Structure formats: C-alpha cells, structure tokens
C-alpha cells in the first residue's frame, strides 16, 4: 500500500476512475455547470442545480419537531426567508465538488520527507471504498464509527466513509483516557473503532469487552503488533469491501435524508458530563457553505484555498474548518505531523504556505511567545527596528480598516520587517487568520495586529455546528467576535439594565439534540426552538457581539453578587505578564480569591509544564530586579519582589472593579502551570473549572480558613 492510502490495485487513471464512480461525462458536467450559471438568477445556486440534475432532489424524512434525541430520528429543518436554500446531504455536497474540482489536489500527506497528494476524484473513491468496508464489517444504520487519533487522510476517509455507509461519524479526542473512550464508544453504539496506532489501540483493548456493539477495530498507522480476530490494518480494511457492489452502497446513500443525523460531536466535558450533539446532513452542508463564506473562504474556481490540519478533529471547529469546508470549496488540506503542537507546526506551515489558518487562543499565545523569544535574541538595532515597525503598524491598523490604503511609513515597516517575520512563521501567503473554540485575550489580538495579522474571531458552539458569529475582512471591530453569520439569527434573552443578556441562536446550523438525553436537550432549547448558548453578551447598534461571561461559569457570592470571572481573569493576566493562567474562586463564598500559574517552559516530549520559567517570565523578573529562573523560586512567597509585583497588579485590577464584591482578596501561585496532560485544560485548551476546583481543593479551602 502506498503512502497516500491508495494501493496499487486501487490506483486509477482518470478514465477508469470516472467509470468506477459512475460520474457524469465531462461534456455533461460542462452542460450542467452552464445550465446552473444560467439559472443562478433564480436564487438557486449552480451547485444545487447540478446536484438536482445528477442525483435528484433531496426530500426530508417526515418530522414534526425541531429536535430529537434518537440516533434514527429526524427533525424539521429551519428553512425560512433567511435560509431558503435547498437542503442537501453530505454525499450530494461531495459529488458536486467532485464534478467541479475532481482533478484538483485535495489532501497532502508528508511521508519520507515528500508531500504526497491525491485529487478530489481519488478522495471520493477512497471514501466509497471505506464505506463498502464498513458495510462489510456489519456497520448498522445510525450506529457509529468512532475515530481515535491524530489528523490524517485516513481520518478523513473513515469519517466520510462512515457517513456514506449510513453510520454516525464520531470523533474521540486523542488525549482521552480509556474510560473516556469507553463512554463515547458505548454511548454512540460504536460498531467499528478506527485507531491511529498501538498507543490508541491499547486504550480500546482495555475496554472492548464492555462494548456490546463493537464488531471490529481498524488501525490506520504503523504495523499491527498483535494478531487477533476483528483487528485489521488499514490495508486489510480497505480491501474488505471489494465484493460490496456500487449498487448496494448507492442504495444506502440514496436512503439518507438531509434532516437525519450523520455526525456526533461529543462535548469535551469542561463543565458537565460529555454529551453527544447530533448534527444532521443539513447542519453540516449548510454550515460548510455559508459560515465559511462569512469568513471569506473562496471556492476553488476563484482561488483554491490551502490550510494545515492539526487541531483535534473531534472538536466541531476543526472538523467544519478542515474536513467539511474543505470538501465544499475544493480546498487543499495539508496534514501536520502528530507532534505539531510540540514544535513541528511552524515547519509544516513554512512548507505548505497556507492561504488561511485557524488556531485556538492558546496556539496563538504560544506563537506569540515564540516570536517574542526570537525578538529577544536579536541585536539591539534589529530589536529596535522590530519594535518601531510593530508600533507603526498597530497604530495605523487600530485607526483604519484593513482594506483602506495605508501610509508610506506603514508600507515601509511592513516590507522591512513584517513580511520577513511572516515568512519565517509560514504565513507569507496567508490572508485569513481565525481564532475559535474559546475567547482570545485582547493582548494577543493586539500583538498580532502589530504584525499586520488580523485575527478573525469565530464564536459558536458544538450545538451550532461551529460558528454562529464571525469576524472577517468586512466585519471587524475589537473586542467583538463579529456579526451573526448571514442566514442565521440571534437574540439576547433576559437583558439587564446594562444591555447584557444570554445569547440565543436560530438557524440551519442548530443541532438536532443530545443523543439519548431529552432533559439536557430541553435545557438547551427553549419552547420555540431557540438554542441557549449559556453565554452573556451585549450587542451594539451595528450588530457586533461582545461576550461578557458565561452562565455556568458565573460566580454567585454568598452576598448574592453575580460575577463573570473571565473579564477579571483576563485583566490580571494583562497587568501581570508573568501569569499564564488565572482562575477566579468564590462561588457561594464571602469573598473572591484567585489561583495563579506562571509562564514556564513546556517539555516537548511529554507536553508537561516544567519548573523552568519561560524566557518572557525570566525577563520580567529581571526588570523587577529578581534573579528567579524557576517557578519554585517564586512560589510560597519565596521571591518577595515578584510577589509584590503580582500584588500590585491585582490591586490595579481591584481599583477598576465595579464593586467591592468584585475585589480579589487573596491569591496563591500554584507549583505548576495548567496543561492538557495534567487535566486542568481540555483538548482545545479550555479551562476545566470543575476539575480544577477538585484538584486544588485544599489550596482553595486554605483561602477561607479564619
């Protein structure tokens, strides 16, 4: 089997591939495109026309409700005057893309220092092969194929193949423990689990006897180290379905309806038990089309976008951005190495030169810290030049929109410094930069704005199939997370005197419900079907949204004061730059306290925080007159200079508080930073507050001892 997942037997020339896929002839495809263009003025997209002609219109399954908690359930689609588009299935979306982009490169995998690429036609064919193999293994309708591993072409083939075969594609976070894997696999009734390597396989072997629906395990990377029944290598798996006919698969595909579930996204459990959010075909295809256009992603016939896939595909943000939008618009997806977040991501970015890039806030923070470290090693003259250039660019970017003509000084600063710096990061061709999955700090946004990198924030939920609000070239205002995606709606519920209310969503992207959790589903949807976000926000007269806090994170003190912790935590991190993480404590307590961690060096092999302070933290200490180089030099009040500086910073934050109840009365520095491996952070670097409360119970109780 070759490195890109295509065996010698399945490698096809264009003519053979076209015949095996039963695609329309090139002439027919041209006629259909032209017909689509002619009818575009009738408010129906050309790609919808093409799908209708080749595959027939999709009809939704009978449904009477906007929600369902059954895997086999169907829902009423939220089609209205804002969202009149014809609903389509994932297969119809993919077929349309193959017709338009079949010969374009779709996926790029690096093996033996060489990038190997496959086209969209080959991509589609391999997904069909995977679907046939799933059917051969006995995948039942609306049972899941669970995928456990790092991003790869095989991950994509498994995901799309599972949907084609009538199953539910279900990602499992690669960092999950065996117990967490068991929860997802059992809850989703997994018939097949696809794992990356021996490490991930070991987790499943520990739990497989307790998974009543499990029929097979497939390993897609590395050689099988053991032989056992119903365990297959990727090569073996892809050959299983050779005797499943195209007709058999097509019958399964044609039975699928846009309002039926095809994807399960499990919430990461940062605030509650993980829940399986059910997304239907229309959730996926509508969001991939419309939300991405709000972010200015271009279709390949205009310009082929390229991206690097490295964030967890089990999370909705990466899955929509990398997988489904990639299919929709004909993007070229480069797969990063498994150690991307240990340092190899920059190297991949330099080689791929993506046109668009997305990161969670912690990734952007790490890039910022890396850039600051590189600048600190520059000569005095070069350091002054970079500082000058960043100040010029930041000032002008704050004053005028991105698309407006810039001054000569701005152009000079960008050409002399920033273009070279962007090239070093692999961003020389990158035009769009996105941040999502969690709120991003204003200091990070401002730092990148000084590099002439505009970070577009996307705001949404797993339950909204990703972004519901988007910033972009035409919708940018700090510190807002943008405007509502066209075609979607929003409202603020229970607005207070300051104009703050709970954000509620409506649109084709809103999920079906939580699998087997009717009570939780009804907590998330109000009586009219609006999705409650649990986030508090205010909206300005231009429709820009500003998040102010989260309902489940809201601290209600013993005195009844409602306090959103996030703004206070961000304020402390901003005034005391040595702080890495800050968590406010005080729910049902007499006063507020705070847990603090310091910026430190990360062990790239284990991803564990070390005792060594980061270069930025060491420089901060030196500016104060401290010689501290380790976290342990500062904890327990050992370094009076640094501790006094932290206290002074917190005093400045307290001075700006709206009431005495919002003052931080006590704080402590923990002995190590928060991390994914330590359990304090989720897979997307979100703070897992309930976990932290349990882990540091003794430190918290010490605050409140008389």
Coordinates of C-alpha atoms in Angstrom, one line a residue, residues 100-327:
X100 CA -16.2 20.8 -10.2
X101 CA -12.9 20.1 -8.6
X102 CA -12.2 16.4 -9.5
X103 CA -8.7 16.9 -10.9
X104 CA -7.6 19.4 -8.2
X105 CA -5.3 18.2 -5.4
X106 CA -7.4 17.7 -2.2
X107 CA -5.2 16.1 0.5
X108 CA -1.5 16.3 1.1
X109 CA 0.4 13.9 3.4
X110 CA 4.1 14.1 4.1
X111 CA 5.9 10.7 4.0
X112 CA 9.7 10.2 3.8
X113 CA 10.2 14.0 3.5
X114 CA 8.0 14.2 0.5
X115 CA 4.4 15.6 0.1
X116 CA 2.1 13.0 -1.5
X117 CA -1.2 14.4 -2.8
X118 CA -4.5 12.9 -4.0
X119 CA -7.2 14.6 -6.1
X120 CA -10.8 15.1 -5.2
X121 CA -11.8 12.2 -7.5
X122 CA -9.4 9.9 -5.7
X123 CA -10.5 11.2 -2.4
X124 CA -14.1 10.5 -3.2
X125 CA -13.3 7.0 -4.5
X126 CA -11.3 6.1 -1.3
X127 CA -14.2 7.3 0.8
X128 CA -16.5 4.9 -1.1
X129 CA -14.0 2.1 -0.6
X130 CA -14.0 2.8 3.2
X131 CA -17.8 2.9 3.2
X132 CA -18.0 -0.5 1.5
X133 CA -15.6 -1.9 4.0
X134 CA -17.7 -0.6 6.9
X135 CA -20.7 -2.2 5.4
X136 CA -18.8 -5.5 5.1
X137 CA -17.9 -5.3 8.8
X138 CA -21.5 -5.0 9.6
X139 CA -21.9 -1.3 10.3
X140 CA -25.6 -0.8 11.1
X141 CA -27.6 2.2 10.2
X142 CA -27.3 5.0 12.8
X143 CA -24.6 3.2 14.7
X144 CA -21.3 4.9 15.0
X145 CA -17.8 4.6 13.6
X146 CA -15.6 6.1 16.3
X147 CA -12.2 7.6 15.2
X148 CA -9.4 7.9 17.7
X149 CA -6.2 9.5 16.5
X150 CA -4.4 12.5 15.0
X151 CA -5.5 14.2 11.8
X152 CA -4.7 12.2 8.7
X153 CA -6.1 11.3 5.3
X154 CA -7.2 8.0 6.8
X155 CA -9.2 10.0 9.4
X156 CA -11.0 11.8 6.6
X157 CA -11.7 8.6 4.6
X158 CA -13.1 7.0 7.8
X159 CA -15.2 10.0 8.6
X160 CA -16.8 10.4 5.2
X161 CA -16.9 6.7 4.6
X162 CA -18.9 6.2 7.8
X163 CA -21.5 8.8 6.6
X164 CA -21.7 7.3 3.1
X165 CA -22.3 3.9 4.8
X166 CA -25.2 5.2 6.8
X167 CA -23.4 5.3 10.1
X168 CA -22.7 8.2 12.5
X169 CA -19.2 9.6 12.3
X170 CA -17.9 10.1 15.9
X171 CA -14.6 11.5 16.9
X172 CA -12.8 10.7 20.1
X173 CA -10.2 13.0 21.5
X174 CA -6.7 11.5 21.1
X175 CA -5.9 12.6 24.6
X176 CA -8.9 10.7 26.1
X177 CA -8.3 8.1 28.8
X178 CA -9.6 4.5 28.2
X179 CA -12.5 5.4 30.5
X180 CA -13.4 8.5 28.4
X181 CA -13.1 6.5 25.2
X182 CA -15.4 3.9 26.7
X183 CA -18.0 6.5 27.5
X184 CA -18.2 7.8 23.9
X185 CA -17.9 4.4 22.2
X186 CA -20.7 2.8 24.3
X187 CA -23.0 5.9 24.2
X188 CA -22.7 6.1 20.4
X189 CA -23.2 2.3 20.0
X190 CA -19.9 2.1 18.0
X191 CA -19.8 -0.9 15.6
X192 CA -16.3 0.0 14.4
X193 CA -13.5 1.9 16.1
X194 CA -10.7 3.3 13.9
X195 CA -7.5 4.0 15.9
X196 CA -4.2 5.7 14.8
X197 CA -1.5 3.5 16.4
X198 CA -0.6 1.0 19.0
X199 CA -0.9 3.6 21.8
X200 CA -4.5 4.3 20.9
X201 CA -5.2 0.6 20.3
X202 CA -4.1 -0.2 23.8
X203 CA -6.8 2.0 25.2
X204 CA -9.5 0.2 23.2
X205 CA -8.2 -3.2 24.1
X206 CA -8.7 -2.3 27.7
X207 CA -12.4 -1.6 27.2
X208 CA -13.5 -3.6 24.2
X209 CA -15.1 -6.5 26.2
X210 CA -17.5 -4.0 27.7
X211 CA -18.7 -2.6 24.3
X212 CA -21.7 -4.7 23.3
X213 CA -22.0 -3.2 19.8
X214 CA -18.3 -3.3 18.8
X215 CA -17.6 -5.6 15.8
X216 CA -14.2 -4.5 14.6
X217 CA -11.1 -2.3 15.2
X218 CA -9.0 -0.8 12.4
X219 CA -5.5 0.7 12.9
X220 CA -4.5 3.2 10.3
X221 CA -0.9 4.0 11.1
X222 CA 2.0 1.6 11.9
X223 CA 2.3 -2.1 11.7
X224 CA 0.0 -4.3 13.8
X225 CA 2.0 -5.6 16.7
X226 CA -0.6 -8.3 17.6
X227 CA -2.9 -10.5 15.7
X228 CA -6.4 -11.0 16.9
X229 CA -9.9 -11.6 15.5
X230 CA -11.6 -8.5 14.1
X231 CA -8.5 -6.3 14.3
X232 CA -7.4 -5.0 10.9
X233 CA -4.6 -3.0 9.4
X234 CA -5.6 -0.1 7.2
X235 CA -4.6 -2.1 4.1
X236 CA -6.6 -5.1 5.2
X237 CA -9.6 -2.9 6.0
X238 CA -9.6 -1.1 2.6
X239 CA -9.7 -4.4 0.8
X240 CA -12.7 -5.8 2.8
X241 CA -15.4 -4.2 0.8
X242 CA -14.4 -5.3 -2.7
X243 CA -17.4 -7.6 -3.1
X244 CA -19.8 -4.9 -2.0
X245 CA -21.3 -3.5 -5.2
X246 CA -21.7 0.1 -6.1
X247 CA -25.4 -0.5 -6.3
X248 CA -25.6 -1.7 -2.7
X249 CA -23.7 1.3 -1.4
X250 CA -25.7 3.7 -3.6
X251 CA -28.9 2.3 -2.2
X252 CA -27.7 3.2 1.3
X253 CA -26.6 6.6 0.2
X254 CA -29.8 7.4 -1.6
X255 CA -31.8 6.5 1.5
X256 CA -30.1 9.3 3.5
X257 CA -32.1 12.5 4.2
X258 CA -30.8 16.0 5.0
X259 CA -32.7 16.1 8.3
X260 CA -31.2 12.9 9.6
X261 CA -28.2 12.5 11.9
X262 CA -24.8 11.8 10.3
X263 CA -22.3 13.2 12.8
X264 CA -21.9 13.0 16.6
X265 CA -19.7 15.6 18.3
X266 CA -19.1 14.9 22.0
X267 CA -18.7 18.0 24.2
X268 CA -15.3 17.9 26.0
X269 CA -16.9 17.8 29.4
X270 CA -15.3 21.1 30.7
X271 CA -18.4 21.9 32.7
X272 CA -20.5 18.7 32.7
X273 CA -20.7 15.1 31.6
X274 CA -19.8 14.8 27.8
X275 CA -22.9 15.0 25.7
X276 CA -23.3 13.6 22.1
X277 CA -24.5 16.5 20.0
X278 CA -26.4 15.2 17.0
X279 CA -25.7 17.0 13.7
X280 CA -27.7 16.2 10.6
X281 CA -26.6 16.4 7.0
X282 CA -28.1 19.9 6.6
X283 CA -26.3 21.2 9.7
X284 CA -23.0 20.1 8.1
X285 CA -23.6 21.1 4.5
X286 CA -25.3 24.4 5.2
X287 CA -22.7 25.5 7.7
X288 CA -19.8 24.4 5.5
X289 CA -21.2 26.5 2.7
X290 CA -22.4 29.7 4.5
X291 CA -20.3 30.1 7.6
X292 CA -17.1 29.7 5.6
X293 CA -18.2 32.4 3.1
X294 CA -18.8 34.7 6.1
X295 CA -15.1 34.2 6.8
X296 CA -14.3 35.0 3.2
X297 CA -13.2 31.5 2.2
X298 CA -13.1 31.2 -1.5
X299 CA -14.3 28.5 -3.8
X300 CA -11.6 26.8 -5.8
X301 CA -12.9 28.1 -9.1
X302 CA -12.0 31.5 -7.9
X303 CA -8.9 30.6 -5.9
X304 CA -8.0 27.3 -4.3
X305 CA -7.6 27.8 -0.6
X306 CA -5.0 25.8 1.3
X307 CA -4.9 25.0 5.0
X308 CA -2.9 22.9 7.5
X309 CA -5.0 20.4 9.6
X310 CA -3.6 20.0 13.1
X311 CA -6.4 20.8 15.7
X312 CA -8.5 17.9 17.1
X313 CA -11.0 16.8 14.5
X314 CA -13.2 15.5 17.3
X315 CA -14.0 19.2 18.0
X316 CA -16.5 20.9 15.8
X317 CA -14.3 23.9 14.9
X318 CA -11.5 21.9 13.3
X319 CA -14.0 19.4 11.7
X320 CA -16.0 22.1 10.0
X321 CA -12.9 24.1 9.0
X322 CA -10.7 21.3 7.9
X323 CA -13.0 18.5 6.7
X324 CA -16.4 19.7 5.6
X325 CA -15.5 23.1 4.3
X326 CA -12.5 21.6 2.5
X327 CA -14.9 19.4 0.6

